[in-house]
């Protein structure tokens, strides 16, 4: 097998959705966030697995992503577009029954002009300064918006993965201030917000990373495994160097395995001389720089000749690997390349 294999357990995604759904307050709906092609794992497949688990609402970043979900799921589920109503998106929004989350007065005008009777929601900025209407903008258009019957008011937490961060309570208070008394369904929590507790849940939660097995949902079921083929092995001598720049120098005789995957497959260059690969439960250090299609691994401690080594397995999850590359599980997942053979396990895999 000349191709690395990324194994994706769709049943685990369904189990994670059900676990997050059980953590949500009574009467709170649990959506599924499937932006960026389902965090890199194939949005149509992930969405079908989530629908099977019970999800009835999905969030995407772009209208085009929403179209792919609609084609996969058919009519019925609600599909919310976080980037709102962008110029040129009206026909996609209308024809595929997408619900834009309006982020600004410009978007509000565009939406009400183009599709006055079409469902929409509003995203409010409660302190993250990224997307959504500020308090001043909201005050200016609140009555117009409420008259047009939005189906959801939402905001997003900047520091939900740090439970003691003062911003959580501040954003919660501002969200209450902006939305109390509106009678419109509300949503504030992504994965981190679900874990903060029921005060943050409102009518709808929007987990993403927890579905895919990532922190801060520390009780998540593992979703992805990644196994890389060994092309060749060699034994080098003390003083020999490995890879571009000669950034690794052997201290003694070292058995080096060369594996067929590199930064073009999402193995971040920051993993150079940092990451660990696995032969079953046995760790082997990545040595030298990650190249475009190849990495080199010190397998001196192995007794047998492995034909593959694992980068994600029961002993190393996306967050462990992220720590080795000084990043987050989200970036590990969404970087995983398109060159892998993707093997789907579970009910929705066919
Ligand atoms: C990405 C995103 C989510 C999901 O966040 P996770 O941390 O992956 O659970 C929810 N809401 C918004 C607005 C997002 O951008």
Short mmCIF file of C-alpha atoms and ligand atoms in Angstrom, two decimals:
data_model
loop_
_atom_site.label_atom_id
_atom_site.label_comp_id
_atom_site.label_asym_id
_atom_site.label_seq_id
_atom_site.Cartn_x
_atom_site.Cartn_y
_atom_site.Cartn_z
CA UNK A 1 0.00 0.00 0.00
CA UNK A 2 1.76 3.14 -1.23
CA UNK A 3 -0.74 5.48 0.29
CA UNK A 4 -1.17 6.55 3.88
CA UNK A 5 -4.50 5.58 5.42
CA UNK A 6 -6.67 7.95 7.42
CA UNK A 7 -9.35 5.98 9.25
CA UNK A 8 -12.45 7.90 10.33
CA UNK A 9 -14.90 6.31 12.75
CA UNK A 10 -18.33 7.76 11.92
CA UNK A 11 -19.95 5.86 14.80
CA UNK A 12 -17.56 7.65 17.17
CA UNK A 13 -18.72 11.00 15.74
CA UNK A 14 -22.33 9.96 16.41
CA UNK A 15 -21.40 8.84 19.94
CA UNK A 16 -19.68 12.17 20.62
CA UNK A 17 -22.76 14.07 19.39
CA UNK A 18 -25.01 12.05 21.69
CA UNK A 19 -22.66 12.61 24.65
CA UNK A 20 -22.60 16.38 24.05
CA UNK A 21 -26.37 16.33 23.57
CA UNK A 22 -26.78 14.64 26.96
CA UNK A 23 -24.58 17.33 28.56
CA UNK A 24 -26.79 20.09 27.17
CA UNK A 25 -29.56 21.51 29.34
CA UNK A 26 -33.08 20.02 29.13
CA UNK A 27 -34.92 21.45 26.15
CA UNK A 28 -31.70 22.64 24.48
CA UNK A 29 -31.25 21.52 20.88
CA UNK A 30 -27.78 20.27 19.87
CA UNK A 31 -26.60 21.18 16.38
CA UNK A 32 -23.50 19.91 14.57
CA UNK A 33 -20.78 22.17 13.11
CA UNK A 34 -19.51 20.73 9.81
CA UNK A 35 -17.64 23.70 8.34
CA UNK A 36 -14.35 23.22 6.47
CA UNK A 37 -15.55 19.91 5.01
CA UNK A 38 -16.46 18.54 8.42
CA UNK A 39 -13.16 19.63 10.01
CA UNK A 40 -11.42 17.93 7.09
CA UNK A 41 -13.14 14.55 7.44
CA UNK A 42 -15.81 14.91 4.67
CA UNK A 43 -18.81 17.05 5.52
CA UNK A 44 -21.44 14.94 3.69
CA UNK A 45 -20.37 11.75 5.49
CA UNK A 46 -20.10 13.49 8.86
CA UNK A 47 -23.47 15.21 8.38
CA UNK A 48 -25.18 11.92 7.54
CA UNK A 49 -23.65 10.30 10.64
CA UNK A 50 -24.83 13.23 12.78
CA UNK A 51 -28.31 13.14 11.27
CA UNK A 52 -28.47 9.45 12.07
CA UNK A 53 -27.47 10.21 15.67
CA UNK A 54 -30.31 12.75 15.86
CA UNK A 55 -28.92 16.14 14.77
CA UNK A 56 -31.46 18.33 12.97
CA UNK A 57 -29.43 21.50 12.51
CA UNK A 58 -26.02 22.05 10.97
CA UNK A 59 -23.63 25.01 10.83
CA UNK A 60 -21.23 25.74 7.99
CA UNK A 61 -18.93 28.69 7.25
CA UNK A 62 -19.84 29.29 3.58
CA UNK A 63 -23.02 29.01 1.54
CA UNK A 64 -21.22 26.59 -0.80
CA UNK A 65 -20.53 24.30 2.16
CA UNK A 66 -24.20 24.54 3.06
CA UNK A 67 -25.16 23.45 -0.46
CA UNK A 68 -23.04 20.29 -0.08
CA UNK A 69 -24.80 19.47 3.20
CA UNK A 70 -28.24 20.05 1.67
CA UNK A 71 -27.41 17.70 -1.21
CA UNK A 72 -26.22 15.06 1.28
CA UNK A 73 -29.19 15.32 3.66
CA UNK A 74 -32.09 16.40 1.48
CA UNK A 75 -34.87 18.69 2.66
CA UNK A 76 -35.71 19.03 6.35
CA UNK A 77 -32.63 19.77 8.47
CA UNK A 78 -31.80 23.43 9.05
CA UNK A 79 -28.47 24.58 7.64
CA UNK A 80 -27.07 27.80 9.10
CA UNK A 81 -24.34 29.76 7.30
CA UNK A 82 -21.98 31.52 9.73
CA UNK A 83 -20.56 33.96 7.17
CA UNK A 84 -24.09 35.29 6.72
CA UNK A 85 -25.46 36.60 3.47
CA UNK A 86 -22.49 37.39 1.21
CA UNK A 87 -22.76 39.20 -2.10
CA UNK A 88 -23.76 36.69 -4.79
CA UNK A 89 -25.12 34.07 -2.38
CA UNK A 90 -28.86 34.86 -2.68
CA UNK A 91 -29.75 32.13 -5.15
CA UNK A 92 -27.84 29.43 -3.24
CA UNK A 93 -29.49 30.56 0.00
CA UNK A 94 -32.93 30.48 -1.62
CA UNK A 95 -32.65 27.37 -3.78
CA UNK A 96 -31.00 25.18 -1.14
CA UNK A 97 -32.97 26.61 1.77
CA UNK A 98 -29.95 27.82 3.77
CA UNK A 99 -30.32 30.09 6.78
CA UNK A 100 -27.72 32.91 6.78
CA UNK A 101 -26.56 34.24 10.14
CA UNK A 102 -26.57 37.97 9.41
CA UNK A 103 -23.40 39.65 10.72
CA UNK A 104 -23.75 43.35 9.89
CA UNK A 105 -26.19 46.03 8.84
CA UNK A 106 -24.86 45.68 5.26
CA UNK A 107 -25.75 42.00 5.28
CA UNK A 108 -29.13 42.74 6.81
CA UNK A 109 -29.94 45.18 4.02
CA UNK A 110 -28.72 42.75 1.38
CA UNK A 111 -30.79 39.93 2.81
CA UNK A 112 -34.02 41.87 3.29
CA UNK A 113 -33.70 43.36 -0.21
CA UNK A 114 -32.96 40.08 -1.99
CA UNK A 115 -34.97 37.55 0.02
CA UNK A 116 -37.44 39.43 2.24
CA UNK A 117 -39.41 36.32 3.21
CA UNK A 118 -36.47 33.95 3.62
CA UNK A 119 -35.41 32.65 7.06
CA UNK A 120 -32.37 34.25 8.67
CA UNK A 121 -30.64 34.52 12.02
CA UNK A 122 -28.41 37.21 13.51
CA UNK A 123 -24.93 36.89 14.93
CA UNK A 124 -24.04 39.35 17.69
CA UNK A 125 -20.54 40.36 18.76
CA UNK A 126 -20.26 40.09 22.53
CA UNK A 127 -16.55 40.81 22.79
CA UNK A 128 -14.63 38.62 20.38
CA UNK A 129 -14.50 41.38 17.74
CA UNK A 130 -14.63 38.93 14.87
CA UNK A 131 -18.11 38.35 13.46
CA UNK A 132 -21.49 39.79 14.26
CA UNK A 133 -23.23 43.05 15.04
CA UNK A 134 -21.80 45.21 17.78
CA UNK A 135 -24.03 46.49 20.56
CA UNK A 136 -24.38 49.85 18.78
CA UNK A 137 -25.32 48.24 15.45
CA UNK A 138 -27.77 45.93 17.20
CA UNK A 139 -29.39 48.83 19.05
CA UNK A 140 -29.80 50.62 15.69
CA UNK A 141 -31.54 47.76 13.86
CA UNK A 142 -32.99 45.62 16.64
CA UNK A 143 -36.60 46.63 16.02
CA UNK A 144 -36.32 46.11 12.24
CA UNK A 145 -34.75 42.70 12.83
CA UNK A 146 -37.32 41.58 15.38
CA UNK A 147 -40.16 42.65 13.10
CA UNK A 148 -38.69 40.42 10.37
CA UNK A 149 -38.84 37.39 12.72
CA UNK A 150 -35.30 36.04 12.88
CA UNK A 151 -35.16 32.39 13.77
CA UNK A 152 -32.00 32.53 15.90
CA UNK A 153 -29.83 35.04 17.76
CA UNK A 154 -26.33 33.82 18.42
CA UNK A 155 -22.91 34.86 19.63
CA UNK A 156 -19.56 33.10 20.04
CA UNK A 157 -17.26 32.82 23.06
CA UNK A 158 -13.60 33.80 22.69
CA UNK A 159 -12.19 31.94 25.71
CA UNK A 160 -14.59 29.06 26.38
CA UNK A 161 -11.73 26.55 26.57
CA UNK A 162 -10.49 28.41 29.69
CA UNK A 163 -13.32 27.93 32.21
CA UNK A 164 -11.96 30.53 34.64
CA UNK A 165 -11.41 33.25 32.05
CA UNK A 166 -13.27 36.44 32.97
CA UNK A 167 -14.39 36.93 29.36
CA UNK A 168 -16.84 34.02 29.61
CA UNK A 169 -19.02 35.69 32.22
CA UNK A 170 -18.65 39.09 30.52
CA UNK A 171 -19.80 37.72 27.16
CA UNK A 172 -22.66 35.85 28.83
CA UNK A 173 -23.84 39.04 30.53
CA UNK A 174 -23.66 41.07 27.31
CA UNK A 175 -25.48 38.33 25.39
CA UNK A 176 -28.28 38.46 27.99
CA UNK A 177 -28.34 42.24 27.76
CA UNK A 178 -28.62 42.14 23.96
CA UNK A 179 -31.21 39.34 23.72
CA UNK A 180 -33.30 39.07 26.90
CA UNK A 181 -36.96 39.63 26.21
CA UNK A 182 -36.72 39.12 22.46
CA UNK A 183 -38.57 35.75 22.47
CA UNK A 184 -36.19 34.60 19.71
CA UNK A 185 -34.30 31.27 20.18
CA UNK A 186 -30.71 31.86 21.26
CA UNK A 187 -27.33 30.13 20.97
CA UNK A 188 -24.00 30.96 22.63
CA UNK A 189 -22.11 27.71 23.23
CA UNK A 190 -19.78 25.70 21.00
CA UNK A 191 -17.95 22.67 22.49
CA UNK A 192 -16.22 24.76 25.15
CA UNK A 193 -19.42 26.56 26.08
CA UNK A 194 -21.26 23.26 26.58
CA UNK A 195 -18.60 22.28 29.12
CA UNK A 196 -18.90 25.66 30.90
CA UNK A 197 -22.38 24.62 32.02
CA UNK A 198 -26.05 25.14 31.50
CA UNK A 199 -26.02 28.93 31.97
CA UNK A 200 -24.32 29.02 28.58
CA UNK A 201 -26.61 26.62 26.71
CA UNK A 202 -29.74 28.68 25.94
CA UNK A 203 -31.94 27.07 23.24
CA UNK A 204 -29.27 25.63 20.96
CA UNK A 205 -25.63 24.51 21.28
CA UNK A 206 -23.18 24.32 18.35
CA UNK A 207 -20.43 21.76 19.03
CA UNK A 208 -17.73 21.21 16.42
CA UNK A 209 -14.36 19.96 17.67
CA UNK A 210 -15.84 17.75 20.40
CA UNK A 211 -17.68 15.76 17.72
CA UNK A 212 -14.35 15.00 16.09
CA UNK A 213 -12.67 13.85 19.29
CA UNK A 214 -10.84 17.06 20.22
CA UNK A 215 -10.26 19.17 23.33
CA UNK A 216 -11.79 20.74 25.32
CA UNK A 217 -14.15 17.72 25.28
CA UNK A 218 -11.77 15.48 27.21
CA UNK A 219 -14.19 12.55 27.36
CA UNK A 220 -14.58 12.36 23.57
CA UNK A 221 -14.40 9.03 21.79
CA UNK A 222 -11.44 8.89 19.40
CA UNK A 223 -12.45 9.47 15.77
CA UNK A 224 -9.32 9.44 13.57
CA UNK A 225 -6.33 7.15 13.12
CA UNK A 226 -3.51 7.79 10.70
CA UNK A 227 -1.10 5.15 9.48
CA UNK A 228 1.86 5.95 7.20
CA UNK A 229 3.72 3.46 4.99
CA UNK A 230 7.45 2.84 5.38
CA UNK A 231 9.28 3.11 2.03
CA UNK A 232 12.77 2.10 3.12
CA UNK A 233 15.01 1.77 6.15
CA UNK A 234 18.76 2.27 6.63
CA UNK A 235 21.26 2.26 9.46
CA UNK A 236 23.38 5.41 9.76
CA UNK A 237 26.53 6.02 11.77
CA UNK A 238 27.33 8.43 14.59
CA UNK A 239 27.77 11.90 13.08
CA UNK A 240 25.58 11.26 10.02
CA UNK A 241 22.79 13.79 9.48
CA UNK A 242 19.16 13.28 8.41
CA UNK A 243 17.00 15.33 6.06
CA UNK A 244 17.05 18.89 4.70
CA UNK A 245 19.42 21.22 6.47
CA UNK A 246 21.01 18.29 8.29
CA UNK A 247 19.02 19.39 11.32
CA UNK A 248 19.35 16.00 13.04
CA UNK A 249 22.71 14.42 13.71
CA UNK A 250 22.94 10.84 14.92
CA UNK A 251 24.74 10.40 18.26
CA UNK A 252 25.35 6.73 17.54
CA UNK A 253 24.33 4.04 15.05
CA UNK A 254 20.68 4.75 14.25
CA UNK A 255 18.09 2.88 12.23
CA UNK A 256 16.11 5.35 10.13
CA UNK A 257 12.76 4.61 8.46
CA UNK A 258 11.57 6.87 5.63
CA UNK A 259 7.78 7.24 5.48
CA UNK A 260 5.58 8.37 2.59
CA UNK A 261 3.80 11.49 3.90
CA UNK A 262 4.94 15.05 4.49
CA UNK A 263 3.81 18.61 4.87
CA UNK A 264 1.77 18.34 1.64
CA UNK A 265 -0.29 15.79 3.59
CA UNK A 266 -0.77 18.03 6.60
CA UNK A 267 2.21 16.87 8.64
CA UNK A 268 3.10 20.35 9.78
CA UNK A 269 6.73 21.38 9.36
CA UNK A 270 6.66 22.41 13.01
CA UNK A 271 6.62 18.67 13.80
CA UNK A 272 10.24 18.43 12.57
CA UNK A 273 12.41 16.81 15.27
CA UNK A 274 9.38 17.00 17.63
CA UNK A 275 6.63 14.52 16.78
CA UNK A 276 6.47 10.87 17.75
CA UNK A 277 5.21 7.97 15.61
CA UNK A 278 4.07 4.63 16.93
CA UNK A 279 4.58 0.96 16.19
CA UNK A 280 1.66 -0.47 18.14
CA UNK A 281 2.24 0.93 21.66
CA UNK A 282 5.90 1.70 21.05
CA UNK A 283 6.93 5.34 20.39
CA UNK A 284 9.53 6.27 17.75
CA UNK A 285 10.77 9.88 17.38
CA UNK A 286 10.47 11.79 14.12
CA UNK A 287 14.01 12.94 13.33
CA UNK A 288 15.08 15.63 10.85
CA UNK A 289 12.80 18.01 9.01
CA UNK A 290 9.40 17.14 7.61
CA UNK A 291 9.71 17.35 3.79
CA UNK A 292 6.90 17.75 1.26
CA UNK A 293 6.20 14.03 0.81
CA UNK A 294 8.45 12.31 3.33
CA UNK A 295 9.39 12.07 6.98
CA UNK A 296 12.20 10.20 8.71
CA UNK A 297 11.80 8.29 11.96
CA UNK A 298 14.25 6.73 14.39
CA UNK A 299 13.19 3.09 14.70
CA UNK A 300 16.39 1.86 16.39
CA UNK A 301 14.41 0.65 19.40
CA UNK A 302 12.12 -1.65 17.38
CA UNK A 303 12.82 -5.34 17.14
CA UNK A 304 10.81 -5.97 13.97
CA UNK A 305 10.64 -4.20 10.59
CA UNK A 306 7.40 -2.27 10.51
CA UNK A 307 5.62 -1.76 7.18
CA UNK A 308 3.69 1.20 8.61
CA UNK A 309 3.94 3.57 11.59
CA UNK A 310 1.03 5.41 13.18
CA UNK A 311 0.81 9.13 13.77
CA UNK A 312 -2.69 9.02 15.32
CA UNK A 313 -3.63 5.93 17.28
CA UNK A 314 -4.97 4.93 20.73
CA UNK A 315 -1.81 6.30 22.38
CA UNK A 316 -1.65 9.61 20.51
CA UNK A 317 -4.69 11.75 19.65
CA UNK A 318 -4.99 14.99 17.68
CA UNK A 319 -4.32 17.10 20.78
CA UNK A 320 -1.19 15.14 21.72
CA UNK A 321 0.10 15.64 18.19
CA UNK A 322 -0.93 19.29 18.21
CA UNK A 323 1.13 19.89 21.35
CA UNK A 324 4.20 18.51 19.58
CA UNK A 325 3.70 21.03 16.75
CA UNK A 326 2.79 23.93 19.05
CA UNK A 327 -0.74 24.17 17.63
CA UNK A 328 -4.29 22.98 18.36
CA UNK A 329 -6.23 19.84 17.43
CA UNK A 330 -8.41 21.88 15.05
CA UNK A 331 -5.42 22.74 12.88
CA UNK A 332 -4.14 19.15 12.90
CA UNK A 333 -7.54 17.87 11.71
CA UNK A 334 -8.20 20.46 9.04
CA UNK A 335 -4.65 20.12 7.68
CA UNK A 336 -4.90 16.38 7.08
CA UNK A 337 -4.28 16.09 3.39
CA UNK A 338 -6.35 14.95 0.47
CA UNK A 339 -3.71 12.41 -0.58
CA UNK A 340 -4.65 9.92 2.09
CA UNK A 341 -6.78 6.90 1.41
CA UNK A 342 -9.77 7.63 3.61
CA UNK A 343 -11.31 4.61 5.27
CA UNK A 344 -14.68 5.21 6.92
CA UNK A 345 -15.88 2.93 9.70
CA UNK A 346 -19.41 2.75 11.04
CA UNK A 347 -23.01 2.83 9.96
CA UNK A 348 -22.88 5.81 7.57
CA UNK A 349 -19.69 4.71 5.84
CA UNK A 350 -21.15 3.37 2.61
C1 LIG B 1 -16.37 26.83 14.60
C2 LIG B 1 -17.51 27.39 15.34
C3 LIG B 1 -18.24 26.60 16.24
C4 LIG B 1 -17.77 25.22 16.67
O1 LIG B 1 -16.72 25.43 17.59
P1 LIG B 1 -15.95 24.23 18.29
O2 LIG B 1 -14.97 24.91 19.18
O3 LIG B 1 -15.28 23.47 17.19
O4 LIG B 1 -16.95 23.42 19.01
C5 LIG B 1 -19.40 27.12 16.77
N1 LIG B 1 -19.80 28.39 16.48
C6 LIG B 1 -19.08 29.20 15.67
C7 LIG B 1 -19.55 30.57 15.40
C8 LIG B 1 -17.92 28.73 15.08
O5 LIG B 1 -17.20 29.54 14.29
#
